[in-house]
Short mmCIF file of N, CA and C in Angstrom, two decimals:
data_model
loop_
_atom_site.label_atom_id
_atom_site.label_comp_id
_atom_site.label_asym_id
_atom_site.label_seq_id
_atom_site.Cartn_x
_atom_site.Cartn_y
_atom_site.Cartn_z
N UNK A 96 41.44 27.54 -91.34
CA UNK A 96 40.94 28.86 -90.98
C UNK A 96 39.53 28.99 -91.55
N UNK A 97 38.61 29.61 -90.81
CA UNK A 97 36.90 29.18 -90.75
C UNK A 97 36.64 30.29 -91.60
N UNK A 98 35.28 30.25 -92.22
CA UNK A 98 35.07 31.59 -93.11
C UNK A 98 34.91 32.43 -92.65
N UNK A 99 35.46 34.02 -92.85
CA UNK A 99 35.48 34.96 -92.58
C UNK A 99 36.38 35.26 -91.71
N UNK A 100 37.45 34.47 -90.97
CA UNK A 100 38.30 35.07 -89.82
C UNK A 100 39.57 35.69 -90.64
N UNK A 101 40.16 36.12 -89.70
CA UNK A 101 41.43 37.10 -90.52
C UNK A 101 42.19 36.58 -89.07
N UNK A 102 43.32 36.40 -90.16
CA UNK A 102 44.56 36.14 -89.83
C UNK A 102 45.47 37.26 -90.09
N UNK A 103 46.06 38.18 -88.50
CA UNK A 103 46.39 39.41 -88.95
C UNK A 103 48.13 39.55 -89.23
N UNK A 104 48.31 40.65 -89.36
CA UNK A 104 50.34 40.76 -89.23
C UNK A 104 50.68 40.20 -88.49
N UNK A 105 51.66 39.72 -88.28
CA UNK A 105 53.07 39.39 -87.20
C UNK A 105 51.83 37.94 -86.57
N UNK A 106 51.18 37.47 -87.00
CA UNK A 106 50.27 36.69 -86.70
C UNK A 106 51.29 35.19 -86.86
N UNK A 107 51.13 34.14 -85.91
CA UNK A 107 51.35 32.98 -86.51
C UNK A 107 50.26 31.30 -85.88
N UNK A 108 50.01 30.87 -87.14
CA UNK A 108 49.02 29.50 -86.72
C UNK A 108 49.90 28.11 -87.41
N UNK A 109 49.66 27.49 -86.19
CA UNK A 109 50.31 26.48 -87.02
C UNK A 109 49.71 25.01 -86.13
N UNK A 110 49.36 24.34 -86.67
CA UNK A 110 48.72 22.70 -86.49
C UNK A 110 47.78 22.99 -85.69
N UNK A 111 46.64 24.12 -86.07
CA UNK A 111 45.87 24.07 -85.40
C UNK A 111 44.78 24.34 -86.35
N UNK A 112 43.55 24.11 -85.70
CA UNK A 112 42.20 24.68 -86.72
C UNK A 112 41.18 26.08 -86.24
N UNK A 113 41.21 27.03 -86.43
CA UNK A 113 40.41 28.25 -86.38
C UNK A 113 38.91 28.38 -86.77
N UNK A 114 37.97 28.67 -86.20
CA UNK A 114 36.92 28.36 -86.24
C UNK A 114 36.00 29.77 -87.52
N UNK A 115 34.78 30.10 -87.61
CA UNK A 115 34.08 31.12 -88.51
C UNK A 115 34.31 32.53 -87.56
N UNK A 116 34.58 33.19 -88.20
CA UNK A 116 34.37 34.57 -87.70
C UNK A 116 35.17 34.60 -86.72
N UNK A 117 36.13 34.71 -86.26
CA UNK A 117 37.48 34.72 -85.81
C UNK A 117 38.67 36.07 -86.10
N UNK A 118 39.07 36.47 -85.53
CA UNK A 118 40.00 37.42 -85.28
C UNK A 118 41.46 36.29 -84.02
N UNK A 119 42.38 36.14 -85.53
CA UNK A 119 43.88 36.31 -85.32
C UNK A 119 44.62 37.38 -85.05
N UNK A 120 44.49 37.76 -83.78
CA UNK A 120 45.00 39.84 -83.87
C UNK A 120 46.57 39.95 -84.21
N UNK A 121 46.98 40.61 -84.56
CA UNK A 121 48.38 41.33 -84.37
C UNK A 121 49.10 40.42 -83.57
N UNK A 122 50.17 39.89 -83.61
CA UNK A 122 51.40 39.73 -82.70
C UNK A 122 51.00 38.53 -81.62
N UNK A 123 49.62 37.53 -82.37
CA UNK A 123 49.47 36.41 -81.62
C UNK A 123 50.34 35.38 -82.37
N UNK A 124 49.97 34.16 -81.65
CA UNK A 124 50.40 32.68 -82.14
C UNK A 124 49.62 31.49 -81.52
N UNK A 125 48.84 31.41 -82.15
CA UNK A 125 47.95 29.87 -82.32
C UNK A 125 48.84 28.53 -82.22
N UNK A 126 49.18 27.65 -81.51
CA UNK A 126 49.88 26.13 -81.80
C UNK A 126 49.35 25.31 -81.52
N UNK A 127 49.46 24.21 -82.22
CA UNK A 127 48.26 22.97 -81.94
C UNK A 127 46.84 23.53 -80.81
N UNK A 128 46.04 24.46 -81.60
CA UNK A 128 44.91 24.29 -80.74
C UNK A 128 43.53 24.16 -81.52
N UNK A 129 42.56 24.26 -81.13
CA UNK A 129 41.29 24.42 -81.85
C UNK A 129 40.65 25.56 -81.20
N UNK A 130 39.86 26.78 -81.80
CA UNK A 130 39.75 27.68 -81.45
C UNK A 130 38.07 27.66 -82.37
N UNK A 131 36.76 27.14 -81.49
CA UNK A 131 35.35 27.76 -81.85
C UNK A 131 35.42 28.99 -82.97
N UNK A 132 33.87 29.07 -82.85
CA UNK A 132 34.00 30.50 -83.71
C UNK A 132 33.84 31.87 -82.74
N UNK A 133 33.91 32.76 -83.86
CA UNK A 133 33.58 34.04 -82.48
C UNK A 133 34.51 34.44 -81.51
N UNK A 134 35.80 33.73 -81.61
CA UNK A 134 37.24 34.15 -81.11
C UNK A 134 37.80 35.30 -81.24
N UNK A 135 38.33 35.90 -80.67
CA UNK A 135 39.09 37.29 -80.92
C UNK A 135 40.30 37.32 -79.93
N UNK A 136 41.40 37.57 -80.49
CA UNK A 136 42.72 37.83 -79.65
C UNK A 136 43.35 38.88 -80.61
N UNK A 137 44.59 39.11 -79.59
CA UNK A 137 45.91 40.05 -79.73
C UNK A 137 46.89 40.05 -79.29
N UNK A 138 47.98 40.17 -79.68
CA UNK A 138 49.34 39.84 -78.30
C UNK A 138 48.70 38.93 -77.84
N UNK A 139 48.31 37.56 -78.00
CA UNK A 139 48.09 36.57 -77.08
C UNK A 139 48.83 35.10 -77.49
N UNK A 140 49.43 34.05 -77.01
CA UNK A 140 49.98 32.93 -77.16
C UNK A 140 48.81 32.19 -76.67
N UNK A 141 48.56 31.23 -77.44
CA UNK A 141 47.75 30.28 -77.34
C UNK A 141 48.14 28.85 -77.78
N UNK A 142 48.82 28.26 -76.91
CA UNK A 142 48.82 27.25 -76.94
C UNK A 142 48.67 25.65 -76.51
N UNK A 143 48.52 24.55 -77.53
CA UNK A 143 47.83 23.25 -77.32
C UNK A 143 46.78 23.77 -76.31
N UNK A 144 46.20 24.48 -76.38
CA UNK A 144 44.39 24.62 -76.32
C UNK A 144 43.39 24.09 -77.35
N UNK A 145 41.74 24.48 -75.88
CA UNK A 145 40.78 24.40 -76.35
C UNK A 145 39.65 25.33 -76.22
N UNK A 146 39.55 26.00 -76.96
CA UNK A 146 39.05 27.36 -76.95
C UNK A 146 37.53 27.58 -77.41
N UNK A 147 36.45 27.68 -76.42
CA UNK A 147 35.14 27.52 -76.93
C UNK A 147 34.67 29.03 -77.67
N UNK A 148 33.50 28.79 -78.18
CA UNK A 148 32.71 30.10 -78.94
C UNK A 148 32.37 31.47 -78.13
N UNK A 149 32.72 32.45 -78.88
CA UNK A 149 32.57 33.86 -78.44
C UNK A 149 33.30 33.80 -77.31
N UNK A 150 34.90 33.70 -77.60
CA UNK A 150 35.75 34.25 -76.41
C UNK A 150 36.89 35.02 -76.54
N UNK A 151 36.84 36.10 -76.06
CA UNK A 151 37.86 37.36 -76.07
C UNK A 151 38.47 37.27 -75.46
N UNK A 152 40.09 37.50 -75.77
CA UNK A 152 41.16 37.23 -75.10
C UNK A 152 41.92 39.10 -74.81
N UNK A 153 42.25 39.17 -73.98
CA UNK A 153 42.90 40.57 -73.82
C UNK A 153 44.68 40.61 -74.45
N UNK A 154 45.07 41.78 -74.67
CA UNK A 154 46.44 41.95 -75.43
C UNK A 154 47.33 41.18 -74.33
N UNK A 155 48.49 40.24 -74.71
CA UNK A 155 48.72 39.69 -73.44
C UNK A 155 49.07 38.94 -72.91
N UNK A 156 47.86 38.25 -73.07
CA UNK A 156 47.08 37.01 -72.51
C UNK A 156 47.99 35.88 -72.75
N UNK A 157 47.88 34.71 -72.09
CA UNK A 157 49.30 33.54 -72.58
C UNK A 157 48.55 32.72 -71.98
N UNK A 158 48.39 31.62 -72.58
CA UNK A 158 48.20 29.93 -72.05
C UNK A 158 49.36 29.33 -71.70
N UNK A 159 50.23 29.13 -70.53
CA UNK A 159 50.73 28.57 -70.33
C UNK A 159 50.90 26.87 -70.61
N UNK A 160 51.60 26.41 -71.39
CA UNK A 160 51.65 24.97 -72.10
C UNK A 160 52.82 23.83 -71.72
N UNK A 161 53.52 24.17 -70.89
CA UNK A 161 54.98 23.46 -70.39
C UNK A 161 55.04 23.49 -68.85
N UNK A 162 55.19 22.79 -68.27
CA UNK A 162 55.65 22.70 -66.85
C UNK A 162 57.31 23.27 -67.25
N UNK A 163 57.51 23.74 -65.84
CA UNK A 163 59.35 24.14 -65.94
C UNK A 163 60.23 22.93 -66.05
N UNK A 164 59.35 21.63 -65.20
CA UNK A 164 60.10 20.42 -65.25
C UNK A 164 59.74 19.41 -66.41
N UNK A 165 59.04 19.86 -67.17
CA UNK A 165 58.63 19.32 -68.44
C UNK A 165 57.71 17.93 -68.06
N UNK A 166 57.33 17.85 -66.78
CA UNK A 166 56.45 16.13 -66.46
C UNK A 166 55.21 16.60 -67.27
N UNK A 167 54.56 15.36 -66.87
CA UNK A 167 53.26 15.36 -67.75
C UNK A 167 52.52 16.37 -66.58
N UNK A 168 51.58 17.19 -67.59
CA UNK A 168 50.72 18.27 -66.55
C UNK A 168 49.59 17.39 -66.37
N UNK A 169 48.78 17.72 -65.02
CA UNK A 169 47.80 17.25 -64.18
C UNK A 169 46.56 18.51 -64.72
N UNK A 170 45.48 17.88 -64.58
CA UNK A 170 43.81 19.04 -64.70
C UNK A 170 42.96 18.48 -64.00
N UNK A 171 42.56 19.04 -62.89
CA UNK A 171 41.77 19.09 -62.30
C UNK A 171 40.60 18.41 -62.82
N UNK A 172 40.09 17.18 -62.25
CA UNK A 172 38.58 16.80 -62.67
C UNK A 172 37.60 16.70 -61.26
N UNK A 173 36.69 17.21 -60.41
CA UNK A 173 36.17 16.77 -59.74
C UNK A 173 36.94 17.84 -58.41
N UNK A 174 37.38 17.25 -58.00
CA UNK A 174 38.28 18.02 -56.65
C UNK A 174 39.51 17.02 -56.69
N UNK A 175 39.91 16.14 -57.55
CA UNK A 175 41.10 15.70 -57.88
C UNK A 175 41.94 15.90 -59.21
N UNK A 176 43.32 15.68 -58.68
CA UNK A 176 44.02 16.40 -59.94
C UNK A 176 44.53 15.01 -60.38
N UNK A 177 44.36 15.25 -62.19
CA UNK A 177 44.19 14.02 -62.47
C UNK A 177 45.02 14.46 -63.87
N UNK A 178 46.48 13.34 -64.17
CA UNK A 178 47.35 13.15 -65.26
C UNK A 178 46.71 13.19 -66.72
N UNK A 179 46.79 14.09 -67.49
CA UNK A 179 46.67 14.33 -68.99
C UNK A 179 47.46 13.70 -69.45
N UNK A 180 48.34 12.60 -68.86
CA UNK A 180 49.37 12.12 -70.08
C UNK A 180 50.60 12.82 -70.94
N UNK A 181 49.96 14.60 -70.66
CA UNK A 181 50.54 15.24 -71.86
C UNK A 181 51.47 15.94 -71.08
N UNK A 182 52.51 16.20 -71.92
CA UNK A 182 53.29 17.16 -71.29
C UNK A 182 53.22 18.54 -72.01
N UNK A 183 52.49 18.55 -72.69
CA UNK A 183 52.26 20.28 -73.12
C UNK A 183 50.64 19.91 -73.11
N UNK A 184 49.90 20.56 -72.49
CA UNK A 184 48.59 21.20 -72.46
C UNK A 184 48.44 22.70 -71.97
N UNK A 185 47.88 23.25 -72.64
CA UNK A 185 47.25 24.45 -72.22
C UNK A 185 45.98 24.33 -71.45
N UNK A 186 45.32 24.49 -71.63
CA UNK A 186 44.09 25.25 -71.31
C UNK A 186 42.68 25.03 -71.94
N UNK A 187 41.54 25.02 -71.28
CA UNK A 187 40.21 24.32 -72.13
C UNK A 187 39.45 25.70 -71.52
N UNK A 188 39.12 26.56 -72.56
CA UNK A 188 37.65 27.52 -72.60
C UNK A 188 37.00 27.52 -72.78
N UNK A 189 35.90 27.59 -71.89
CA UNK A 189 34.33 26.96 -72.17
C UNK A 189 33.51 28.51 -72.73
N UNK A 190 32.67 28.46 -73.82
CA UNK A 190 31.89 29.46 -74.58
C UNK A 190 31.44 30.29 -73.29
N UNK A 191 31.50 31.78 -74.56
CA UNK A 191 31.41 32.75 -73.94
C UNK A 191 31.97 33.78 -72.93
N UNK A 192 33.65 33.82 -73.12
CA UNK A 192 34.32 34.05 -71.70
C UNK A 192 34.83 35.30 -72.30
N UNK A 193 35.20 35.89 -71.37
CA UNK A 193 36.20 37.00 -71.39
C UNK A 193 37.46 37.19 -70.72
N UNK A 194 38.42 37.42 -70.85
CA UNK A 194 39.52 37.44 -70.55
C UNK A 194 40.77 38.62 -70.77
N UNK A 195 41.18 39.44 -69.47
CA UNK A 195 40.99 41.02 -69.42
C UNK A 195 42.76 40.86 -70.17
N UNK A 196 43.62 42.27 -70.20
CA UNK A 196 44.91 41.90 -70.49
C UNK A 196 45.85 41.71 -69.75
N UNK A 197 46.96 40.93 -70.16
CA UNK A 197 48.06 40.24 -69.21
C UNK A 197 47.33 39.30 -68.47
N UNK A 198 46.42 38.43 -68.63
CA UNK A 198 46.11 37.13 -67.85
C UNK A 198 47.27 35.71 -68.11
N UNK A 199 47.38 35.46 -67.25
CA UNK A 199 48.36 34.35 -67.42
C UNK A 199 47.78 33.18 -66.93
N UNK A 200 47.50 31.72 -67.77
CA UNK A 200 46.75 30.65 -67.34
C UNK A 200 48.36 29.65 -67.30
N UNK A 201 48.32 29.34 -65.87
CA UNK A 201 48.93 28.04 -65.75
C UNK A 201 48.73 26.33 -66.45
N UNK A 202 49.39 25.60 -67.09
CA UNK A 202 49.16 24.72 -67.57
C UNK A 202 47.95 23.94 -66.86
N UNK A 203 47.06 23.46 -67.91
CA UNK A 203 45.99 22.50 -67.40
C UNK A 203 45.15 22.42 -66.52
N UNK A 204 45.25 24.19 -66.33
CA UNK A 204 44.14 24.95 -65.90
C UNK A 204 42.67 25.73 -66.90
N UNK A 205 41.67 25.29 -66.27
CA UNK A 205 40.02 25.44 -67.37
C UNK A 205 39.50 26.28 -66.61
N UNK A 206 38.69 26.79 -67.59
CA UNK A 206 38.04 28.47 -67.85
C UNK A 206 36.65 27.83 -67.85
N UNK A 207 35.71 28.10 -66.96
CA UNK A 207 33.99 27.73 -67.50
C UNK A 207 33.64 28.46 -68.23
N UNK A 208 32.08 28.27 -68.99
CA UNK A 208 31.35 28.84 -69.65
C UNK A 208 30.78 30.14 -68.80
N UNK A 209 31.41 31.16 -69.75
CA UNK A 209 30.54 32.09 -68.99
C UNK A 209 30.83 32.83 -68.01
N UNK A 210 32.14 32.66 -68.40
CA UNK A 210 33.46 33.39 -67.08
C UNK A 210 34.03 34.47 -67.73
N UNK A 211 34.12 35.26 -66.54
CA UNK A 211 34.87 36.59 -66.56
C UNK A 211 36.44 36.41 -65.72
N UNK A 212 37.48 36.87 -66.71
CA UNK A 212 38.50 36.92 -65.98
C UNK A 212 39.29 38.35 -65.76
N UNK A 213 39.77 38.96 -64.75
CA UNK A 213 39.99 40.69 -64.94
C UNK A 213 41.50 40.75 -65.04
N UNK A 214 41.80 41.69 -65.75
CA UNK A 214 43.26 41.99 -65.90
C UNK A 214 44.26 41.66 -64.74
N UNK A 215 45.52 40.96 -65.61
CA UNK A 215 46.96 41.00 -64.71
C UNK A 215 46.42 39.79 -63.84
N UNK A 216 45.49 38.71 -64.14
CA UNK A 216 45.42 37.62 -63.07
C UNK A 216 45.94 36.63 -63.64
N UNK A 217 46.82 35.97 -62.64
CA UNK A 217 47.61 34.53 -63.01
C UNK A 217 46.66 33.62 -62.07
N UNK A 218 46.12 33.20 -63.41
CA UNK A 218 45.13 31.77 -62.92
C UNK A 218 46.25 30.44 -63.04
N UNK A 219 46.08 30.03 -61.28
CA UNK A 219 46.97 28.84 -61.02
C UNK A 219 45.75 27.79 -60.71
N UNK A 220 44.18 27.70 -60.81
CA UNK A 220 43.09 26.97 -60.40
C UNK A 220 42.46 27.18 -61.15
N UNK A 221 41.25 26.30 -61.81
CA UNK A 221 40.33 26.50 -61.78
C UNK A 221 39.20 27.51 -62.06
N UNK A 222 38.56 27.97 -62.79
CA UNK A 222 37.22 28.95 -63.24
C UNK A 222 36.09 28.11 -63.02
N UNK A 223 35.30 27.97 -62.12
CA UNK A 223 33.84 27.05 -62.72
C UNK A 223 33.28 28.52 -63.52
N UNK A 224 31.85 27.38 -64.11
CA UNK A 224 31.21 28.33 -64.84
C UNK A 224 30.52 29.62 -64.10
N UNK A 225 30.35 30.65 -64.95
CA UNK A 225 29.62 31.83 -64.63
C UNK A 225 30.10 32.42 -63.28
N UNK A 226 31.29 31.99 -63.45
CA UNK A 226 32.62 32.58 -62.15
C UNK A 226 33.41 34.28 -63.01
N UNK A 227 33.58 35.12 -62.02
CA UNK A 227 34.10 36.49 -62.35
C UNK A 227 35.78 36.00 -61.41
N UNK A 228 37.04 35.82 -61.70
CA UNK A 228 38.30 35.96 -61.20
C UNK A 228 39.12 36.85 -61.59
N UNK A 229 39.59 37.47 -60.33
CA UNK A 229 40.37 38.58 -60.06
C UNK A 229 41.07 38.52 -59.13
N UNK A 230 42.98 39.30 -58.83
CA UNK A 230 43.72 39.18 -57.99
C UNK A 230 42.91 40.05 -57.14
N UNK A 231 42.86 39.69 -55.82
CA UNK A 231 43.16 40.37 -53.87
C UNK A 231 44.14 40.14 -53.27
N UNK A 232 44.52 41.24 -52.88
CA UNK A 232 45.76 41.02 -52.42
C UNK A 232 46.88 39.83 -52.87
N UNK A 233 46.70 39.83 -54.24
CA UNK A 233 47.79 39.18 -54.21
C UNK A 233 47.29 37.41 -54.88
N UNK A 234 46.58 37.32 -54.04
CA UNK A 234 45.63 36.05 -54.68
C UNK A 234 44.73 35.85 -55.75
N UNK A 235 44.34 35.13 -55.78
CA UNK A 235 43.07 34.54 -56.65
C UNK A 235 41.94 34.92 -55.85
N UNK A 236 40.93 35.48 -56.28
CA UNK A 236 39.36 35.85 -55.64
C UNK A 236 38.39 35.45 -57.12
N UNK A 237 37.73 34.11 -56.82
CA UNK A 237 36.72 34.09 -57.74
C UNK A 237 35.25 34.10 -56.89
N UNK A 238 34.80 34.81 -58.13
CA UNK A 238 33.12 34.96 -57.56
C UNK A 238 32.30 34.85 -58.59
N UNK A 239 31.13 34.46 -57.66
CA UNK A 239 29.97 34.43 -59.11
C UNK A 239 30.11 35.59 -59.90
N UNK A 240 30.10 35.58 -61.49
CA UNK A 240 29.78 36.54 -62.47
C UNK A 240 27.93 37.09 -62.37
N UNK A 241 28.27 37.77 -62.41
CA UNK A 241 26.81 38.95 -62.71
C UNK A 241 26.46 39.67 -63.88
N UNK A 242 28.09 39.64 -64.65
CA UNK A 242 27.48 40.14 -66.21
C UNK A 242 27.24 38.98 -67.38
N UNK A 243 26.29 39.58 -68.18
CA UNK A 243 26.06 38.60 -69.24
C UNK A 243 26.88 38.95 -70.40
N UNK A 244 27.46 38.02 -71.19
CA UNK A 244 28.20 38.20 -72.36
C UNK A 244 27.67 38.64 -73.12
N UNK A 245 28.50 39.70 -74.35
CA UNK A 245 27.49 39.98 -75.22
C UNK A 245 28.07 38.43 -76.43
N UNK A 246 26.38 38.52 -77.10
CA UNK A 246 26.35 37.03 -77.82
C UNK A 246 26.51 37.77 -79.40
N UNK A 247 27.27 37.00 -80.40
CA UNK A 247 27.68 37.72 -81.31
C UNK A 247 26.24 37.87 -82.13
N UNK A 248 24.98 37.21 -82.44
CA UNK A 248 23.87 37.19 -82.91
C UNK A 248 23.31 38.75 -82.60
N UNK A 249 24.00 39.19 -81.32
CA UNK A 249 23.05 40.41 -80.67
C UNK A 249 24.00 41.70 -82.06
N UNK A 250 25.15 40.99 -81.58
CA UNK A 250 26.37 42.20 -82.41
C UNK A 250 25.80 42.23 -83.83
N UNK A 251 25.51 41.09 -84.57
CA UNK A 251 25.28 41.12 -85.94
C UNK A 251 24.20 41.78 -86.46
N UNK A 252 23.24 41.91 -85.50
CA UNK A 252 21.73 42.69 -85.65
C UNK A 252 22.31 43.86 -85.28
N UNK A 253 22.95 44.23 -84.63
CA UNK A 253 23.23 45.52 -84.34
C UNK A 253 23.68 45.98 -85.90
N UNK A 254 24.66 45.37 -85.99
CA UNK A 254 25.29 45.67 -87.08
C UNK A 254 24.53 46.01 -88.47
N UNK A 255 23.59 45.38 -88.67
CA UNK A 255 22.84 45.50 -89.82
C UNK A 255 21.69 46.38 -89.72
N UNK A 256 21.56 46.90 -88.05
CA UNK A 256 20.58 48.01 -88.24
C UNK A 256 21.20 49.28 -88.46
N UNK A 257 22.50 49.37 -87.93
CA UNK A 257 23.11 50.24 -88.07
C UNK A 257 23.09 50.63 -89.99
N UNK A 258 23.67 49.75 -90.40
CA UNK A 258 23.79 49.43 -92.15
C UNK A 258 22.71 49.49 -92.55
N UNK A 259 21.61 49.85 -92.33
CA UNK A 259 20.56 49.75 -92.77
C UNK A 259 19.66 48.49 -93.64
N UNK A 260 20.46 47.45 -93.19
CA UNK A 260 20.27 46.21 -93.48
C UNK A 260 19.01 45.20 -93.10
#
């Protein structure tokens, strides 16, 4: 656990490493993953992930890590789906993402840099980067993102003007 993160109540981490400035919220669980810095969750399961810098997870949120049939899960490289070997993988988050509440990521499915994901979407594909995904009717609708993340450097100056720092 990285300096400064908090590891909160009903919280659990285990064989994994947590990055600086990090928020373990309430009523998550970390398992075998690695989690950047600048992380923040709640109610979220996270597991055998890879979780890049400055990414917010909504109350919720679940990495799906098991197929129902337990085979080894497949991830997408290229426009082919291609064997991880593994039979538990989660999920790879590329810096800077957001992620609204109740998102549900299907196994060995990746998040780009710089992606927006909106509440109650079960990602069964794919995020490229600086992609915004949201259910239509029912589906998956990704589109280019248009907002910029806030970067925690911006938050920390905030912070210290506020403090008079």
């Amino acid at each position: 656990v990285g300096k400064r993160s908090i590891v909160a109540n009903n919280a659990l981490v285990r064989g994994s490493s947590i990055g600086d400035d990090c928020v373990v919220g309430y009523s998550t669980e970390v398992k075998a993953s690695a989690l950047a810095s600048h992380v923040w969750t709640h109610m979220t399961y996270i597991g055998d992930s890879l979780i890049g810098r400055n990414v917010s997870f909504g109350g919720g949120t679940v990495t799906g890590n098991l197929r129902l049939d337990e085979a080894i899960i497949d991830s997408v490289v290229g426009t082919a789906a291609a064997p991880t070997g593994l039979t538990k993988f989660g999920t790879a988050i590329g810096d800077n993402c957001r992620l609204g509440i109740h998102t549900t990521i299907y196994p060995g499915v990746k998040v780009g840099t710089g992606s927006f994901v909106a509440s109650g979407v079960l990602l069964s594909e794919d995020v490229p980067d600086r992609s915004f995904a949201s259910m239509k009717e029912g589906k998956l609708a990704i589109r280019p993102n248009r907002t910029e993340v806030p970067m925690p450097e911006k938050r920390e100056e905030f912070r210290k003007k506020v403090e008079g720092k």
